[in-house]
Coordinates of C-alpha atoms and ligand atoms in Angstrom, one line a residue:
Chain Y
M668 CA 43.9 -44.3 78.6
K669 CA 40.7 -44.9 80.6
Q670 CA 40.8 -41.3 81.9
L671 CA 41.1 -40.1 78.3
Y672 CA 38.0 -42.1 77.3
L673 CA 36.1 -40.8 80.2
A674 CA 37.1 -37.2 79.5
L675 CA 36.0 -37.6 75.9
L676 CA 32.6 -38.8 76.9
L677 CA 32.0 -36.2 79.5
L678 CA 32.8 -33.3 77.2
P679 CA 29.5 -33.3 75.3
A680 CA 27.5 -33.7 78.4
I681 CA 29.1 -30.6 80.0
G682 CA 28.6 -28.6 76.8
G683 CA 25.0 -29.7 76.7
L684 CA 24.2 -28.8 80.2
H685 CA 25.9 -25.4 79.9
A686 CA 23.8 -24.4 76.9
E687 CA 20.5 -26.0 78.2
A688 CA 20.5 -23.7 81.2
S689 CA 19.1 -20.7 79.4
D690 CA 15.7 -19.0 79.5
K691 CA 16.0 -17.4 76.1
V692 CA 13.4 -17.6 73.3
S693 CA 13.9 -20.6 71.1
A694 CA 13.6 -20.8 67.3
Q695 CA 10.4 -22.9 67.8
Q696 CA 8.9 -20.2 70.2
F697 CA 9.8 -17.5 67.7
V698 CA 8.1 -19.2 64.8
D699 CA 5.1 -20.1 66.9
L700 CA 4.7 -16.4 67.6
Q701 CA 5.1 -15.5 64.0
Q702 CA 2.6 -18.0 62.7
G703 CA -0.1 -17.0 65.2
K704 CA -2.8 -19.3 66.6
T705 CA -3.7 -21.1 63.4
A706 CA -0.9 -21.5 61.0
F707 CA -1.5 -21.4 57.2
A708 CA -0.3 -24.9 56.4
G709 CA 2.3 -25.1 53.7
F710 CA 3.1 -21.4 53.7
R711 CA 6.0 -19.4 55.1
R712 CA 5.4 -18.4 58.7
A713 CA 6.6 -14.9 57.8
H714 CA 6.3 -13.1 54.5
A715 CA 3.7 -15.7 53.5
K716 CA 2.3 -13.7 50.6
G717 CA 4.4 -13.2 47.6
L718 CA 5.1 -14.0 44.0
C719 CA 8.0 -15.6 42.2
V720 CA 10.2 -13.5 39.8
S721 CA 13.1 -14.5 37.5
G722 CA 15.8 -12.6 35.8
E723 CA 19.5 -12.0 36.1
F724 CA 22.3 -10.1 37.8
R725 CA 24.4 -8.1 35.4
S726 CA 27.7 -7.5 37.1
N727 CA 30.0 -4.7 36.1
G728 CA 33.0 -6.2 37.9
N729 CA 33.4 -3.3 40.4
L730 CA 33.4 -5.6 43.4
Q731 CA 35.9 -8.1 42.0
S732 CA 38.8 -6.8 44.2
Y733 CA 36.6 -7.1 47.3
S734 CA 35.1 -10.5 46.9
K735 CA 36.1 -13.8 45.4
A736 CA 32.4 -14.7 44.7
S737 CA 32.1 -15.6 41.1
L738 CA 29.0 -13.5 40.4
F739 CA 31.0 -10.3 41.0
Q740 CA 33.1 -10.9 38.0
P741 CA 31.9 -9.1 34.9
G742 CA 29.0 -11.0 33.3
T743 CA 25.5 -12.2 34.0
T744 CA 24.2 -14.7 36.6
P745 CA 20.6 -16.0 36.4
L746 CA 18.5 -15.6 39.5
V747 CA 15.2 -16.8 41.1
G748 CA 13.6 -14.2 43.3
R749 CA 10.5 -13.6 45.4
L750 CA 8.7 -10.3 46.1
S751 CA 6.6 -10.4 49.3
I752 CA 4.9 -8.5 52.1
A753 CA 5.6 -9.1 55.8
G754 CA 3.0 -11.1 57.7
N755 CA 1.9 -14.7 58.1
N756 CA -1.3 -14.6 55.9
P757 CA -0.8 -15.7 52.3
A758 CA -4.1 -13.9 51.4
A759 CA -3.4 -10.6 53.2
P760 CA -4.3 -7.3 51.5
D761 CA -1.1 -6.1 49.8
L762 CA -1.5 -2.4 50.7
K763 CA -1.9 -2.9 54.5
A764 CA 1.5 -4.5 55.0
P765 CA 4.1 -2.2 56.7
V766 CA 7.0 -3.9 55.0
R767 CA 7.7 -5.0 51.5
S768 CA 10.5 -7.5 50.6
L769 CA 12.7 -8.9 47.9
A770 CA 14.5 -12.3 48.2
L771 CA 17.0 -13.6 45.7
S772 CA 18.7 -17.0 45.1
F773 CA 21.8 -17.4 43.0
S774 CA 22.6 -21.0 42.1
L775 CA 26.2 -20.4 41.1
S776 CA 27.3 -24.0 40.9
R777 CA 26.9 -27.3 42.8
T778 CA 29.1 -26.0 45.5
E779 CA 28.2 -22.3 45.6
Q780 CA 24.8 -20.9 46.4
W781 CA 23.8 -17.4 47.6
R782 CA 20.4 -16.5 49.2
L783 CA 19.4 -13.0 50.1
A784 CA 16.3 -11.7 51.9
M785 CA 15.9 -7.9 52.1
N786 CA 13.3 -5.5 53.5
T787 CA 12.2 -1.9 52.9
P788 CA 13.5 -0.5 56.3
P789 CA 17.2 0.3 56.3
V790 CA 17.6 -0.7 60.0
M791 CA 16.1 -2.9 62.6
A792 CA 14.2 -1.4 65.6
V793 CA 16.1 -3.7 68.0
A794 CA 19.5 -5.3 68.0
D795 CA 18.9 -8.9 69.2
P796 CA 16.3 -11.6 68.6
H797 CA 14.9 -11.7 72.1
S798 CA 13.9 -8.0 71.9
F799 CA 12.6 -8.6 68.4
Y800 CA 10.4 -11.3 69.9
Q801 CA 9.0 -8.8 72.4
Q802 CA 8.5 -6.3 69.7
I803 CA 6.4 -8.7 67.7
Q804 CA 4.4 -9.5 70.9
A805 CA 3.8 -5.8 71.4
I806 CA 2.7 -5.3 67.8
Q807 CA 0.2 -8.2 68.3
A808 CA -1.0 -6.7 71.6
G809 CA -1.9 -3.3 70.0
P810 CA -1.0 0.4 69.7
D811 CA -0.5 1.0 73.4
A812 CA 1.8 -1.9 73.9
I813 CA 4.0 -1.0 70.9
K814 CA 4.2 2.6 72.1
Q815 CA 5.4 1.4 75.5
F816 CA 7.8 -1.0 73.8
F817 CA 9.5 1.7 71.8
A818 CA 9.7 4.0 74.8
Q819 CA 11.6 1.2 76.6
H820 CA 13.9 0.7 73.6
P821 CA 15.8 3.9 72.8
E822 CA 17.9 1.9 70.2
S823 CA 14.7 2.0 68.0
S824 CA 15.1 5.7 67.3
E825 CA 16.6 5.4 63.8
F826 CA 14.0 2.9 62.8
L827 CA 11.2 5.2 64.1
T828 CA 12.7 8.2 62.2
W829 CA 12.6 6.1 59.0
A830 CA 9.1 4.8 59.7
G831 CA 7.9 8.4 60.2
Q832 CA 8.9 9.6 56.8
Y833 CA 8.5 6.4 54.7
Q834 CA 5.9 6.7 52.0
P835 CA 4.9 3.3 50.4
T836 CA 5.1 3.6 46.6
G837 CA 2.7 2.3 44.0
S838 CA 4.9 -0.7 43.0
F839 CA 7.2 -3.4 44.2
A840 CA 9.5 -2.0 41.4
A841 CA 9.8 1.4 43.1
E842 CA 10.9 0.3 46.6
T843 CA 14.4 0.1 48.0
Y844 CA 15.3 -3.3 49.5
N845 CA 18.0 -3.3 52.2
S846 CA 20.2 -6.1 53.6
I847 CA 19.9 -4.4 57.0
N848 CA 22.4 -6.9 58.4
A849 CA 26.0 -6.5 57.5
F850 CA 28.2 -9.1 55.9
Y851 CA 31.9 -9.4 55.0
L852 CA 33.1 -9.5 51.5
V853 CA 36.4 -11.5 51.4
N854 CA 38.8 -11.1 48.5
A855 CA 41.4 -13.5 47.1
K856 CA 44.0 -12.3 49.7
G857 CA 41.6 -13.2 52.5
E858 CA 40.9 -9.5 53.4
P859 CA 37.5 -8.9 54.9
Q860 CA 35.5 -5.7 54.2
A861 CA 32.2 -5.2 56.1
V862 CA 29.3 -4.1 53.8
R863 CA 25.6 -3.5 53.7
W864 CA 23.7 -3.3 50.5
A865 CA 20.5 -2.0 49.0
M866 CA 18.6 -2.8 45.8
Q867 CA 17.7 0.7 44.6
P868 CA 14.8 1.2 42.2
T869 CA 15.3 2.8 38.8
V870 CA 11.7 4.0 38.5
S871 CA 9.4 6.0 40.7
V872 CA 5.7 5.1 41.0
A873 CA 3.2 7.2 42.9
P874 CA 0.8 5.3 45.2
G875 CA -1.9 6.4 42.9
N876 CA -5.0 4.4 42.2
L877 CA -4.1 0.9 43.3
Q878 CA -7.0 -1.2 44.4
G879 CA -7.9 -4.6 45.7
D880 CA -6.1 -7.2 47.9
N881 CA -3.7 -8.2 45.2
A882 CA -3.0 -4.7 44.0
L883 CA 0.8 -4.9 44.2
Q884 CA 1.0 -8.4 42.7
Q885 CA -1.1 -7.4 39.7
E886 CA 0.8 -4.2 39.2
I887 CA 4.2 -5.9 39.2
A888 CA 3.0 -8.8 37.0
T889 CA 1.7 -6.4 34.4
R890 CA 4.8 -4.2 34.6
I891 CA 7.2 -7.1 34.1
A892 CA 5.2 -8.5 31.3
A893 CA 5.5 -5.2 29.5
D894 CA 9.2 -4.5 30.2
Q895 CA 12.0 -5.6 32.5
V896 CA 12.2 -4.2 36.0
V897 CA 15.7 -3.0 37.1
F898 CA 17.4 -2.3 40.4
D899 CA 20.9 -1.0 41.1
W900 CA 22.7 -3.2 43.5
V901 CA 24.6 -0.7 45.7
F902 CA 27.1 -1.7 48.4
T903 CA 28.1 0.6 51.3
L904 CA 31.5 -0.1 52.8
A905 CA 32.0 0.3 56.5
D906 CA 35.1 1.9 57.8
A907 CA 37.0 1.1 61.0
T908 CA 34.7 3.2 63.2
D909 CA 31.5 1.6 62.1
D910 CA 29.9 -1.3 64.1
E911 CA 28.9 -4.0 61.7
T912 CA 27.2 -6.0 64.4
N913 CA 24.5 -3.6 65.3
S914 CA 21.6 -3.5 62.8
T915 CA 19.8 -0.7 64.5
K916 CA 22.4 1.9 63.4
A917 CA 22.9 3.0 59.8
W918 CA 26.4 4.0 58.8
P919 CA 27.1 7.6 57.9
A920 CA 26.0 8.7 54.4
S921 CA 29.6 9.7 53.6
R922 CA 30.8 6.1 53.5
Q923 CA 32.1 4.8 50.1
Q924 CA 29.4 3.2 47.9
I925 CA 30.0 0.9 45.0
T926 CA 27.4 -0.2 42.5
A927 CA 28.1 -3.9 41.7
G928 CA 25.7 -4.0 38.8
Q929 CA 22.0 -4.4 38.1
I930 CA 19.3 -6.8 39.1
V931 CA 17.0 -7.3 36.1
L932 CA 13.7 -9.0 36.5
T933 CA 12.2 -10.4 33.4
G934 CA 9.5 -12.9 34.5
S935 CA 6.9 -13.4 37.2
T936 CA 4.7 -16.3 38.3
A937 CA 2.2 -17.0 41.1
Q938 CA 4.3 -18.3 44.0
L939 CA 2.7 -21.8 44.0
D940 CA 3.4 -22.2 40.3
G941 CA 7.0 -20.9 40.4
D942 CA 10.4 -22.1 41.6
C943 CA 10.6 -19.7 44.6
H944 CA 8.2 -21.3 47.0
A945 CA 10.4 -24.3 47.5
I946 CA 13.4 -22.2 48.5
N947 CA 14.4 -21.3 52.0
F948 CA 15.9 -17.8 51.5
D949 CA 18.1 -18.2 54.5
P950 CA 20.6 -15.3 54.3
L951 CA 23.3 -17.4 55.9
V952 CA 23.5 -19.6 52.7
L953 CA 26.6 -17.8 51.4
P954 CA 29.1 -18.5 48.6
T955 CA 32.9 -18.4 49.0
G956 CA 33.9 -14.7 49.2
I957 CA 31.1 -13.6 51.6
T958 CA 30.8 -14.4 55.3
A959 CA 28.5 -13.6 58.1
T960 CA 29.2 -10.9 60.7
A961 CA 28.5 -11.5 64.4
D962 CA 25.3 -9.3 64.3
P963 CA 22.9 -11.2 66.7
I964 CA 19.9 -10.5 64.5
L965 CA 21.7 -12.1 61.4
R966 CA 22.9 -15.0 63.5
A967 CA 19.4 -15.7 64.7
R968 CA 17.8 -16.0 61.3
S969 CA 19.1 -19.4 60.2
A970 CA 17.5 -21.4 62.9
A971 CA 14.2 -19.6 62.7
Y972 CA 14.0 -19.9 58.9
A973 CA 14.9 -23.6 59.2
E974 CA 12.1 -24.2 61.6
S975 CA 9.6 -22.4 59.4
Y976 CA 10.9 -24.3 56.4
R977 CA 10.7 -27.6 58.1
R978 CA 7.1 -27.1 59.1
R979 CA 5.9 -25.9 55.7
A980 CA 7.9 -28.6 53.8
K981 CA 6.4 -31.3 55.9
E982 CA 2.9 -29.8 55.4
Q983 CA 3.4 -29.4 51.7
R984 CA 4.5 -33.0 51.4
Q985 CA 1.4 -34.1 53.2
G986 CA -0.6 -32.3 50.6
A987 CA -1.4 -29.0 52.3
L988 CA -1.1 -26.9 49.2
Q989 CA -3.0 -29.0 46.7
E990 CA -6.3 -27.2 47.2
S991 CA -4.7 -23.7 47.0
S992 CA -2.8 -24.4 43.8
N993 CA -6.0 -25.7 42.0
E994 CA -7.9 -22.5 42.6
Chain A
M1140 CA 40.1 -71.4 69.9
N1141 CA 42.4 -68.5 70.7
K1142 CA 40.1 -65.5 70.9
P1143 CA 41.6 -62.4 72.5
T1144 CA 40.2 -61.1 75.8
Q1145 CA 40.3 -57.6 74.5
F1146 CA 39.3 -55.6 71.4
S1147 CA 42.5 -54.5 69.5
L1148 CA 43.8 -51.1 70.4
S1149 CA 42.7 -49.6 67.1
M1150 CA 39.2 -50.9 67.7
R1151 CA 39.1 -49.5 71.2
V1152 CA 40.4 -46.1 70.1
L1153 CA 37.9 -45.9 67.2
H1154 CA 35.1 -47.0 69.6
W1155 CA 35.7 -44.4 72.2
G1156 CA 36.6 -41.7 69.7
M1157 CA 33.4 -42.2 67.8
A1158 CA 31.3 -42.6 71.0
A1159 CA 32.4 -39.1 72.0
L1160 CA 31.9 -37.7 68.5
V1161 CA 28.5 -39.2 68.1
M1162 CA 27.3 -38.0 71.5
S1163 CA 28.6 -34.5 70.8
M1164 CA 26.8 -34.6 67.4
L1165 CA 23.5 -35.5 69.1
A1166 CA 23.9 -32.8 71.7
A1167 CA 24.9 -30.2 69.1
G1168 CA 22.0 -31.2 66.8
L1169 CA 19.4 -30.9 69.5
L1170 CA 20.8 -27.5 70.8
M1171 CA 21.4 -25.8 67.4
I1172 CA 17.9 -26.4 66.0
R1173 CA 16.5 -24.5 69.0
S1174 CA 19.0 -21.7 69.6
L1175 CA 18.8 -18.2 68.3
D1176 CA 22.2 -17.3 69.8
P1177 CA 25.2 -16.1 67.7
W1178 CA 27.0 -19.4 68.1
Q1179 CA 24.3 -21.3 66.3
L1180 CA 25.9 -20.7 62.9
T1181 CA 29.3 -21.9 64.2
I1182 CA 27.9 -25.1 65.8
M1183 CA 25.8 -25.8 62.7
T1184 CA 28.8 -25.5 60.4
L1185 CA 30.8 -27.8 62.7
H1186 CA 27.9 -30.2 63.0
K1187 CA 27.9 -30.7 59.2
A1188 CA 31.7 -30.9 58.9
F1189 CA 32.1 -33.4 61.8
G1190 CA 29.1 -35.4 60.4
I1191 CA 31.1 -35.9 57.3
I1192 CA 34.1 -37.0 59.4
A1193 CA 31.8 -39.5 61.2
V1194 CA 30.8 -41.2 58.0
V1195 CA 34.5 -41.6 57.0
L1196 CA 35.3 -42.9 60.5
V1197 CA 32.6 -45.5 60.6
T1198 CA 33.8 -46.8 57.2
V1199 CA 37.4 -47.0 58.5
R1200 CA 36.1 -48.7 61.6
L1201 CA 34.2 -51.4 59.7
L1202 CA 37.2 -52.1 57.4
N1203 CA 39.5 -52.2 60.5
R1204 CA 37.0 -54.6 62.2
M1205 CA 37.5 -57.2 59.4
R1206 CA 41.3 -57.2 60.1
H1207 CA 40.9 -58.2 63.7
K1208 CA 39.8 -61.2 65.8
L1209 CA 37.0 -60.2 68.2
P1210 CA 36.9 -61.2 71.9
A1211 CA 34.6 -64.2 72.7
V1212 CA 31.1 -63.4 74.0
P1213 CA 30.7 -64.8 77.6
N1214 CA 29.6 -68.4 77.6
D1215 CA 26.9 -68.0 80.1
L1216 CA 24.8 -65.9 77.8
S1217 CA 21.8 -67.6 76.2
A1218 CA 21.7 -67.9 72.4
L1219 CA 19.0 -65.2 72.4
Q1220 CA 21.1 -62.8 74.4
K1221 CA 24.0 -63.4 72.0
K1222 CA 21.8 -62.7 69.0
A1223 CA 20.4 -59.5 70.7
A1224 CA 24.0 -58.3 71.4
T1225 CA 25.1 -58.9 67.8
A1226 CA 21.9 -57.3 66.4
S1227 CA 22.2 -54.2 68.5
H1228 CA 25.8 -53.7 67.3
W1229 CA 24.7 -54.0 63.7
L1230 CA 21.9 -51.6 64.4
L1231 CA 24.4 -49.1 65.8
Y1232 CA 26.6 -49.4 62.8
G1233 CA 23.5 -49.0 60.5
L1234 CA 22.5 -45.8 62.4
L1235 CA 26.1 -44.5 62.3
F1236 CA 25.8 -44.5 58.5
A1237 CA 22.1 -43.5 58.3
M1238 CA 22.6 -40.3 60.4
P1239 CA 25.2 -38.5 58.3
I1240 CA 23.8 -39.8 55.0
S1241 CA 20.3 -38.5 55.9
G1242 CA 21.8 -35.2 57.0
Y1243 CA 23.8 -34.8 53.8
L1244 CA 20.8 -35.6 51.6
M1245 CA 18.6 -33.1 53.5
Q1246 CA 21.1 -30.4 52.7
Y1247 CA 21.5 -31.8 49.2
F1248 CA 17.8 -31.4 48.4
A1249 CA 17.6 -28.0 50.0
A1250 CA 20.4 -27.0 47.6
R1251 CA 22.8 -26.1 50.4
P1252 CA 26.4 -27.1 49.7
I1253 CA 28.4 -28.4 52.8
E1254 CA 31.5 -26.5 53.8
V1255 CA 34.0 -28.9 55.4
F1256 CA 36.4 -26.9 57.7
G1257 CA 37.0 -24.4 54.8
W1258 CA 39.0 -27.2 53.1
F1259 CA 36.4 -28.0 50.4
R1260 CA 32.7 -28.0 49.8
L1261 CA 30.5 -31.0 49.1
P1262 CA 28.0 -30.5 46.2
A1263 CA 24.3 -30.0 46.5
A1264 CA 21.5 -30.0 44.0
L1265 CA 21.3 -26.9 41.8
Q1266 CA 17.6 -26.6 42.4
V1267 CA 15.7 -27.2 45.6
D1268 CA 13.5 -30.3 45.9
I1269 CA 11.3 -29.5 48.9
Y1270 CA 9.5 -32.9 48.9
N1271 CA 12.7 -34.8 49.3
Y1272 CA 14.1 -32.2 51.7
A1273 CA 11.0 -32.9 53.9
V1274 CA 11.6 -36.6 53.8
F1275 CA 15.3 -36.4 54.9
R1276 CA 14.7 -33.6 57.4
E1277 CA 12.1 -35.7 59.2
L1278 CA 14.2 -38.9 58.8
H1279 CA 17.3 -37.2 60.3
G1280 CA 15.1 -36.3 63.3
W1281 CA 13.6 -39.8 63.7
L1282 CA 16.9 -41.5 63.3
A1283 CA 18.4 -39.3 66.0
I1284 CA 15.7 -40.5 68.4
A1285 CA 16.3 -44.1 67.4
L1286 CA 20.1 -43.7 67.8
T1287 CA 19.7 -42.1 71.3
G1288 CA 17.5 -45.0 72.3
V1289 CA 19.9 -47.7 71.0
I1290 CA 22.9 -46.0 72.7
A1291 CA 21.0 -45.9 76.0
L1292 CA 20.3 -49.6 75.7
H1293 CA 23.9 -50.3 74.7
V1294 CA 25.3 -48.4 77.6
S1295 CA 22.9 -50.0 80.1
A1296 CA 23.9 -53.4 78.7
A1297 CA 27.6 -52.6 79.1
L1298 CA 27.1 -51.5 82.7
H1299 CA 24.9 -54.5 83.4
H1300 CA 27.7 -56.9 82.2
H1301 CA 30.2 -55.1 84.4
F1302 CA 28.4 -54.5 87.6
I1303 CA 25.7 -57.2 87.8
R1304 CA 27.1 -60.1 85.8
K1305 CA 30.7 -59.1 86.6
D1306 CA 32.0 -60.5 83.3
N1307 CA 34.7 -59.3 81.0
V1308 CA 32.6 -57.5 78.4
L1309 CA 33.2 -53.9 79.4
K1310 CA 36.9 -54.6 80.2
S1311 CA 37.3 -56.0 76.7
M1312 CA 36.6 -52.5 75.4
L1313 CA 38.7 -50.5 77.9
Ligands
LIG1889 C1 15.8 -12.3 64.2 C2 15.4 -11.8 63.1 C3 14.5 -12.5 62.1 C4 13.7 -13.7 62.2 C5 13.6 -14.6 63.4 C6 13.1 -13.9 60.9 C7 12.2 -14.9 60.6 C8 11.8 -15.2 59.4 C9 11.1 -16.5 59.0 C10 10.8 -17.6 60.0 C11 10.8 -16.4 57.7 C12 10.1 -17.5 56.8 C13 11.2 -18.4 56.2 C14 10.7 -19.5 55.3 O1 9.8 -20.3 55.7 O2 11.2 -19.7 54.2 C15 11.3 -15.2 57.2 C16 11.2 -14.7 55.9 C17 11.8 -13.6 55.5 N1 12.5 -12.7 56.2 FE1 13.0 -12.8 58.1 N2 13.5 -12.9 60.1 C18 14.3 -12.0 60.8 C19 15.0 -10.9 60.3 C20 14.9 -10.5 59.0 C21 15.5 -9.3 58.5 C22 16.5 -8.4 59.2 C23 15.2 -9.2 57.2 C24 15.6 -8.2 56.1 C25 16.7 -7.7 56.0 C26 14.2 -10.3 56.9 C27 13.6 -10.5 55.7 C28 12.9 -11.6 55.4 C29 12.3 -11.9 54.0 C30 12.5 -11.0 52.8 C31 11.7 -13.1 54.1 C32 10.9 -13.8 53.0 C33 11.9 -14.5 52.1 C34 11.1 -15.2 51.1 O3 10.6 -14.6 50.1 O4 11.1 -16.5 51.2 N3 14.1 -11.1 58.0 N4 11.9 -14.5 58.2
LIG1890 C1 26.8 -38.8 63.3 C2 26.1 -38.0 62.5 C3 25.0 -37.1 62.9 C4 24.3 -37.0 64.1 C5 24.3 -37.9 65.3 C6 23.4 -35.9 63.9 C7 22.4 -35.5 64.8 C8 21.5 -34.5 64.6 C9 20.4 -34.2 65.5 C10 20.1 -34.9 66.9 C11 19.7 -33.1 65.0 C12 18.5 -32.5 65.6 C13 17.3 -33.1 64.9 C14 16.0 -32.9 65.4 O1 15.8 -32.9 66.7 O2 15.0 -32.9 64.7 C15 20.4 -32.8 63.8 C16 20.0 -31.7 63.0 C17 20.7 -31.4 61.8 N1 21.7 -32.1 61.2 FE1 22.6 -33.7 61.9 N2 23.6 -35.3 62.7 C18 24.6 -36.0 62.0 C19 25.2 -35.7 60.8 C20 24.8 -34.7 60.0 C21 25.4 -34.4 58.7 C22 26.5 -35.1 58.0 C23 24.7 -33.3 58.2 C24 24.9 -32.5 57.0 C25 26.0 -32.6 56.2 C26 23.8 -32.9 59.2 C27 22.9 -31.8 59.1 C28 22.0 -31.4 60.0 C29 21.2 -30.2 59.9 C30 21.2 -29.2 58.8 C31 20.3 -30.2 61.0 C32 19.4 -29.1 61.4 C33 18.2 -29.1 60.5 C34 17.3 -28.0 60.8 O3 17.6 -27.0 61.4 O4 16.1 -28.1 60.4 N3 23.8 -33.8 60.3 N4 21.5 -33.6 63.6
LIG1891 C1 29.5 -44.9 77.9 C2 29.2 -45.4 76.7 C3 29.6 -46.7 76.1 C4 30.0 -47.9 76.7 C5 30.2 -48.1 78.2 C6 30.2 -48.8 75.6 C7 30.7 -50.1 75.8 C8 30.9 -51.1 74.8 C9 31.3 -52.4 75.0 C10 31.7 -53.0 76.3 C11 31.4 -53.0 73.8 C12 31.8 -54.4 73.5 C13 30.6 -55.3 73.4 C14 30.8 -56.7 73.1 O1 31.9 -57.2 72.9 O2 29.8 -57.4 73.1 C15 30.9 -52.1 72.8 C16 30.8 -52.3 71.5 C17 30.3 -51.4 70.5 N1 29.9 -50.1 70.8 FE1 29.9 -49.2 72.6 N2 29.9 -48.3 74.4 C18 29.5 -47.0 74.7 C19 29.1 -46.0 73.8 C20 28.9 -46.3 72.4 C21 28.4 -45.3 71.5 C22 28.0 -43.9 71.8 C23 28.4 -46.0 70.3 C24 27.9 -45.4 69.0 C25 28.5 -44.5 68.4 C26 28.9 -47.3 70.5 C27 29.0 -48.2 69.4 C28 29.5 -49.5 69.6 C29 29.5 -50.5 68.6 C30 29.1 -50.3 67.1 C31 30.0 -51.7 69.1 C32 30.3 -53.0 68.5 C33 31.8 -53.2 68.2 C34 32.0 -54.3 67.3 O3 31.7 -55.5 67.6 O4 32.5 -54.0 66.2 N3 29.2 -47.5 71.8 N4 30.6 -50.9 73.5

């Protein structure tokens, strides 16, 4: 009996020591790097500038046999979303940002929630969080450093090809937003199917004559006020030869695609006045019927989002946003 | 006065089982909030599920405690020491409830349902309340520090009894 007690007690200590002995980047270091020298208190440490949108998902039922998640049954599910640009500055000029984003939250029931955070590139430049950290360091260090970084990371070739031909459009409504990371849909029989998805625009808008720091925000607010903004939610199904754990590689264009329905945006609000600011769009908040792959980038996101969320929630509670929201 | 010299077997098993569980929970908590490794999600999911087990176990443990006679405290302890020992035990019990409850409420206000070993899910708010999330997130962190401190004192006291005072206290729990 005594030996059993002792063994039980030593277990956590051994586990702890084992994991402690690593020189890897921590979630705290990652978020420190993202927020920069002086953080914008109360705001997200990444994708700080954005606006809240609301609307619904209109499901056509095409994914029902692939996933148990209730929102894939035919019908509509309300959503809260957020359109944003990459970067840590909540007042950054919209048109300078290299990446545009869409995040969605489906509050399906008290026991089922789904959060999604998607970006314009279809792939990552690197396959793990530690290289991603170095990539951000290189971006902050300037053009020479980033050139050197990409030279040392041949896995970034697909990303660079995309970046070379990508033309920013004149509207948040005209961009394609990609899951980048893969997930499994799980059906009632428990069969998993690896998928990626994209929100595909239904309008095209030329860059045209946008002006000012808030050009994209003003454009989308005006557009939604006039008419609903619609995206097709298109899933790509991996086959057995595809690697669902490497987000630097797209799957062949010949893979089966299924449109699950449409995302329809019908309202928008400044982020500090809307429901979206309080939400942590952690993509690992998943409903029954969807699970995470072992993609190291995907798996790194939860802890980093939680650290950013913890910091900004504490600051917000201490009153950090009061001035900004009275502007 | 016929007090036993030992805690009952059920109390001993619950004591050591929970001691291992709680120390694993503390280690898991501290590691998982730092790690960007692929196992983070797995440990986080287990942390929440075992945290729910912990709150059930501590309830069972207190109910079980009422059914049993407890061993006598050594007579050579001063009244103050006896009070300190009792107080530290109730502090431990209090923290054993406060830890999982604050963890659950943090997730509740962040609108994140808790998955318990794929058996069932515990409900969360439908809408996020970031102010209350902040309260319980920070509380969970502070309580963890307090619990670590009280456990350190508790273990030192047990070893002190055994090796310095050479009394029956540690043996009563073995
Ligand atoms: C290791 C990889 C990544 C790290 C460490 C990371 C980190 C972060 C952090 C800290 C936030 C702020 C969270 C908050 O305070 O609410 C954030 C937001 C966001 N991230 Fe990531 N991210 C990663 C990968 C990705 C990828 C692959 C995508 C796109 C598919 C993405 C899309 C987004 C979006 C859209 C937001 C803003 C969500 C919102 O509107 O609240 N991130 N990220
Ligand atoms: C005996 C019970 C528990 C113990 C000893 C414990 C311990 C810990 C510790 C030490 C941390 C790290 C905190 C920090 O350093 O700030 C932590 C974090 C956390 N705990 Fe627990 N916990 C317990 C129960 C629970 C329960 C029941 C839940 C939820 C159902 C939970 C959810 C969490 C979450 C989500 C985090 C991470 C928060 C973040 O990443 O921001 N814990 N826990
Ligand atoms: C190596 C570690 C540990 C040792 C050597 C130890 C030893 C002991 C001993 C000897 C007692 C009986 C004290 C007395 O009768 O006055 C006791 C009681 C107790 N211990 Fe521990 N303990 C350890 C870890 C823990 C941990 C981690 C917890 C918290 C989860 C804990 C919670 C308690 C509680 C609540 C009591 C009071 C029992 C009661 O009267 O109902 N112990 N421990």
